[in-house]
GROMACS .gro file of C-alpha atoms in nm:
model
  140
    1MET     CA    1   0.217   0.171  -1.202
    2ASP     CA    2   0.127  -0.126  -1.435
    3ARG     CA    3  -0.182  -0.245  -1.259
    4SER     CA    4  -0.442  -0.029  -1.061
    5GLU     CA    5  -0.521  -0.063  -0.695
    6ASP     CA    6  -0.847  -0.224  -0.786
    7GLN     CA    7  -0.697  -0.479  -1.023
    8ILE     CA    8  -0.449  -0.594  -0.763
    9LEU     CA    9  -0.712  -0.618  -0.485
   10VAL     CA   10  -0.956  -0.831  -0.714
   11GLU     CA   11  -0.648  -1.059  -0.805
   12GLU     CA   12  -0.547  -1.096  -0.451
   13LEU     CA   13  -0.901  -1.181  -0.335
   14ALA     CA   14  -0.958  -1.414  -0.615
   15ALA     CA   15  -0.626  -1.598  -0.521
   16LEU     CA   16  -0.747  -1.631  -0.166
   17GLY     CA   17  -1.084  -1.774  -0.279
   18ALA     CA   18  -0.919  -2.030  -0.495
   19VAL     CA   19  -0.673  -2.129  -0.206
   20SER     CA   20  -0.950  -2.166   0.037
   21GLY     CA   21  -1.133  -2.422  -0.178
   22GLY     CA   22  -1.379  -2.182  -0.340
   23SER     CA   23  -1.394  -2.057  -0.692
   24GLY     CA   24  -1.130  -1.787  -0.748
   25ARG     CA   25  -1.325  -1.668  -1.061
   26LEU     CA   26  -1.648  -1.625  -0.865
   27THR     CA   27  -1.449  -1.451  -0.589
   28GLY     CA   28  -1.299  -1.214  -0.832
   29LEU     CA   29  -1.641  -1.127  -0.980
   30VAL     CA   30  -1.773  -1.053  -0.629
   31ALA     CA   31  -1.468  -0.852  -0.527
   32ARG     CA   32  -1.511  -0.613  -0.815
   33LEU     CA   33  -1.841  -0.506  -0.657
   34LEU     CA   34  -1.707  -0.451  -0.322
   35LYS     CA   35  -1.650  -0.090  -0.196
   36LYS     CA   36  -1.303   0.012  -0.124
   37ASN     CA   37  -1.170   0.161   0.197
   38ALA     CA   38  -0.874   0.388   0.113
   39HIS     CA   39  -0.685   0.642   0.329
   40GLU     CA   40  -0.398   0.866   0.282
   41ILE     CA   41  -0.169   1.020   0.519
   42ASP     CA   42   0.104   1.268   0.466
   43VAL     CA   43   0.430   1.205   0.665
   44VAL     CA   44   0.742   1.420   0.674
   45VAL     CA   45   1.061   1.192   0.727
   46PRO     CA   46   1.346   1.384   0.878
   47LEU     CA   47   1.603   1.231   0.632
   48PRO     CA   48   1.762   1.341   0.313
   49PHE     CA   49   1.577   1.216   0.011
   50ASP     CA   50   1.782   0.893  -0.078
   51ASP     CA   51   1.788   0.781   0.288
   52ALA     CA   52   1.423   0.842   0.323
   53VAL     CA   53   1.369   0.637   0.004
   54ARG     CA   54   1.567   0.353   0.170
   55ARG     CA   55   1.372   0.376   0.500
   56VAL     CA   56   1.034   0.380   0.309
   57ILE     CA   57   1.136   0.081   0.108
   58GLY     CA   58   1.247  -0.103   0.425
   59VAL     CA   59   0.924  -0.039   0.621
   60LEU     CA   60   0.702  -0.134   0.325
   61GLU     CA   61   0.907  -0.443   0.240
   62ARG     CA   62   0.871  -0.574   0.610
   63ALA     CA   63   0.505  -0.494   0.590
   64GLY     CA   64   0.452  -0.676   0.263
   65ARG     CA   65   0.360  -1.038   0.234
   66SER     CA   66   0.664  -1.278   0.204
   67GLY     CA   67   0.781  -1.317  -0.158
   68ARG     CA   68   0.638  -0.980  -0.265
   69SER     CA   69   0.902  -0.726  -0.299
   70ALA     CA   70   0.832  -0.348  -0.328
   71HIS     CA   71   0.766  -0.224  -0.678
   72LEU     CA   72   0.957   0.074  -0.736
   73GLU     CA   73   0.915   0.372  -1.003
   74SER     CA   74   1.206   0.634  -1.007
   75GLY     CA   75   1.196   0.981  -1.101
   76ARG     CA   76   1.430   1.270  -1.043
   77ASP     CA   77   1.255   1.402  -0.730
   78GLN     CA   78   0.999   1.137  -0.667
   79GLU     CA   79   0.986   0.754  -0.594
   80MET     CA   80   0.675   0.547  -0.589
   81ILE     CA   81   0.684   0.233  -0.396
   82ARG     CA   82   0.411  -0.029  -0.379
   83VAL     CA   83   0.344  -0.345  -0.182
   84VAL     CA   84   0.063  -0.571  -0.096
   85THR     CA   85   0.017  -0.656   0.273
   86GLY     CA   86  -0.253  -0.809   0.476
   87GLY     CA   87  -0.501  -0.626   0.703
   88GLY     CA   88  -0.816  -0.670   0.895
   89ALA     CA   89  -0.898  -0.978   1.102
   90GLY     CA   90  -0.603  -1.233   1.100
   91GLY     CA   91  -0.424  -1.013   0.829
   92MET     CA   92  -0.623  -1.204   0.567
   93ASN     CA   93  -0.757  -0.895   0.381
   94PRO     CA   94  -0.520  -0.784   0.108
   95VAL     CA   95  -0.422  -0.416   0.137
   96VAL     CA   96  -0.235  -0.230  -0.145
   97VAL     CA   97   0.004   0.020   0.005
   98THR     CA   98   0.150   0.306  -0.217
   99ALA     CA   99   0.407   0.540  -0.096
  100LEU     CA  100   0.491   0.850  -0.308
  101VAL     CA  101   0.833   0.993  -0.166
  102THR     CA  102   0.904   1.349  -0.276
  103ARG     CA  103   1.226   1.537  -0.241
  104GLY     CA  104   1.192   1.812   0.022
  105THR     CA  105   1.435   2.069   0.131
  106GLY     CA  106   1.743   1.988   0.342
  107ASN     CA  107   1.686   1.689   0.557
  108ARG     CA  108   1.297   1.674   0.499
  109THR     CA  109   1.141   1.436   0.268
  110GLU     CA  110   0.765   1.415   0.218
  111VAL     CA  111   0.579   1.078   0.185
  112LYS     CA  112   0.226   1.049   0.070
  113LEU     CA  113   0.131   0.716   0.204
  114ARG     CA  114  -0.191   0.553   0.062
  115ALA     CA  115  -0.335   0.212   0.176
  116ALA     CA  116  -0.661   0.048   0.011
  117ALA     CA  117  -0.854  -0.259   0.077
  118LYS     CA  118  -1.195  -0.408  -0.042
  119GLU     CA  119  -1.466  -0.404   0.233
  120GLY     CA  120  -1.720  -0.674   0.275
  121LEU     CA  121  -2.023  -0.681   0.490
  122ILE     CA  122  -1.812  -0.642   0.808
  123LYS     CA  123  -1.627  -0.298   0.799
  124GLN     CA  124  -1.281  -0.358   0.918
  125ARG     CA  125  -1.142  -0.027   0.779
  126ALA     CA  126  -0.830  -0.235   0.678
  127GLY     CA  127  -0.704   0.062   0.455
  128GLU     CA  128  -0.741   0.323   0.730
  129LYS     CA  129  -0.574   0.109   0.990
  130THR     CA  130  -0.288  -0.006   0.773
  131ALA     CA  131  -0.211   0.361   0.650
  132ALA     CA  132  -0.211   0.461   1.024
  133ARG     CA  133   0.027   0.176   1.139
  134LEU     CA  134   0.274   0.234   0.851
  135ALA     CA  135   0.273   0.601   0.889
  136ALA     CA  136   0.364   0.543   1.271
  137LEU     CA  137   0.643   0.319   1.170
  138LEU     CA  138   0.790   0.584   0.906
  139SER     CA  139   0.765   0.850   1.195
  140GLN     CA  140   0.973   0.667   1.428
   0.00000   0.00000   0.00000
């Protein structure tokens, strides 16, 4: 990935600060100091690798913010997909979701799903909740 989770989260929070009439630069500085709530879930998708990759991309693109398509890195036996979605109260807290799709055996494909968000004074556990929600969608 060209930018780290932290960089993406700081940029997203700074942009929110600027849009809401505040100082995007100040919001970005504060965002760097916030703790990160991250959660990983392993999911087995009962599909062949290529079909599973398409399913993961579809689920993550629908979860992502409009105008932000999934970032995709390809390898022989792995695909990495990343989107930014909203979590927490009102879906306003940016959450970076990364899925590492790994070729399994037969019609089984392994997906390591990671969601990360910055936490303020009120702990919303946006990373944990987003990972659980998307894992449930992938398991359907």
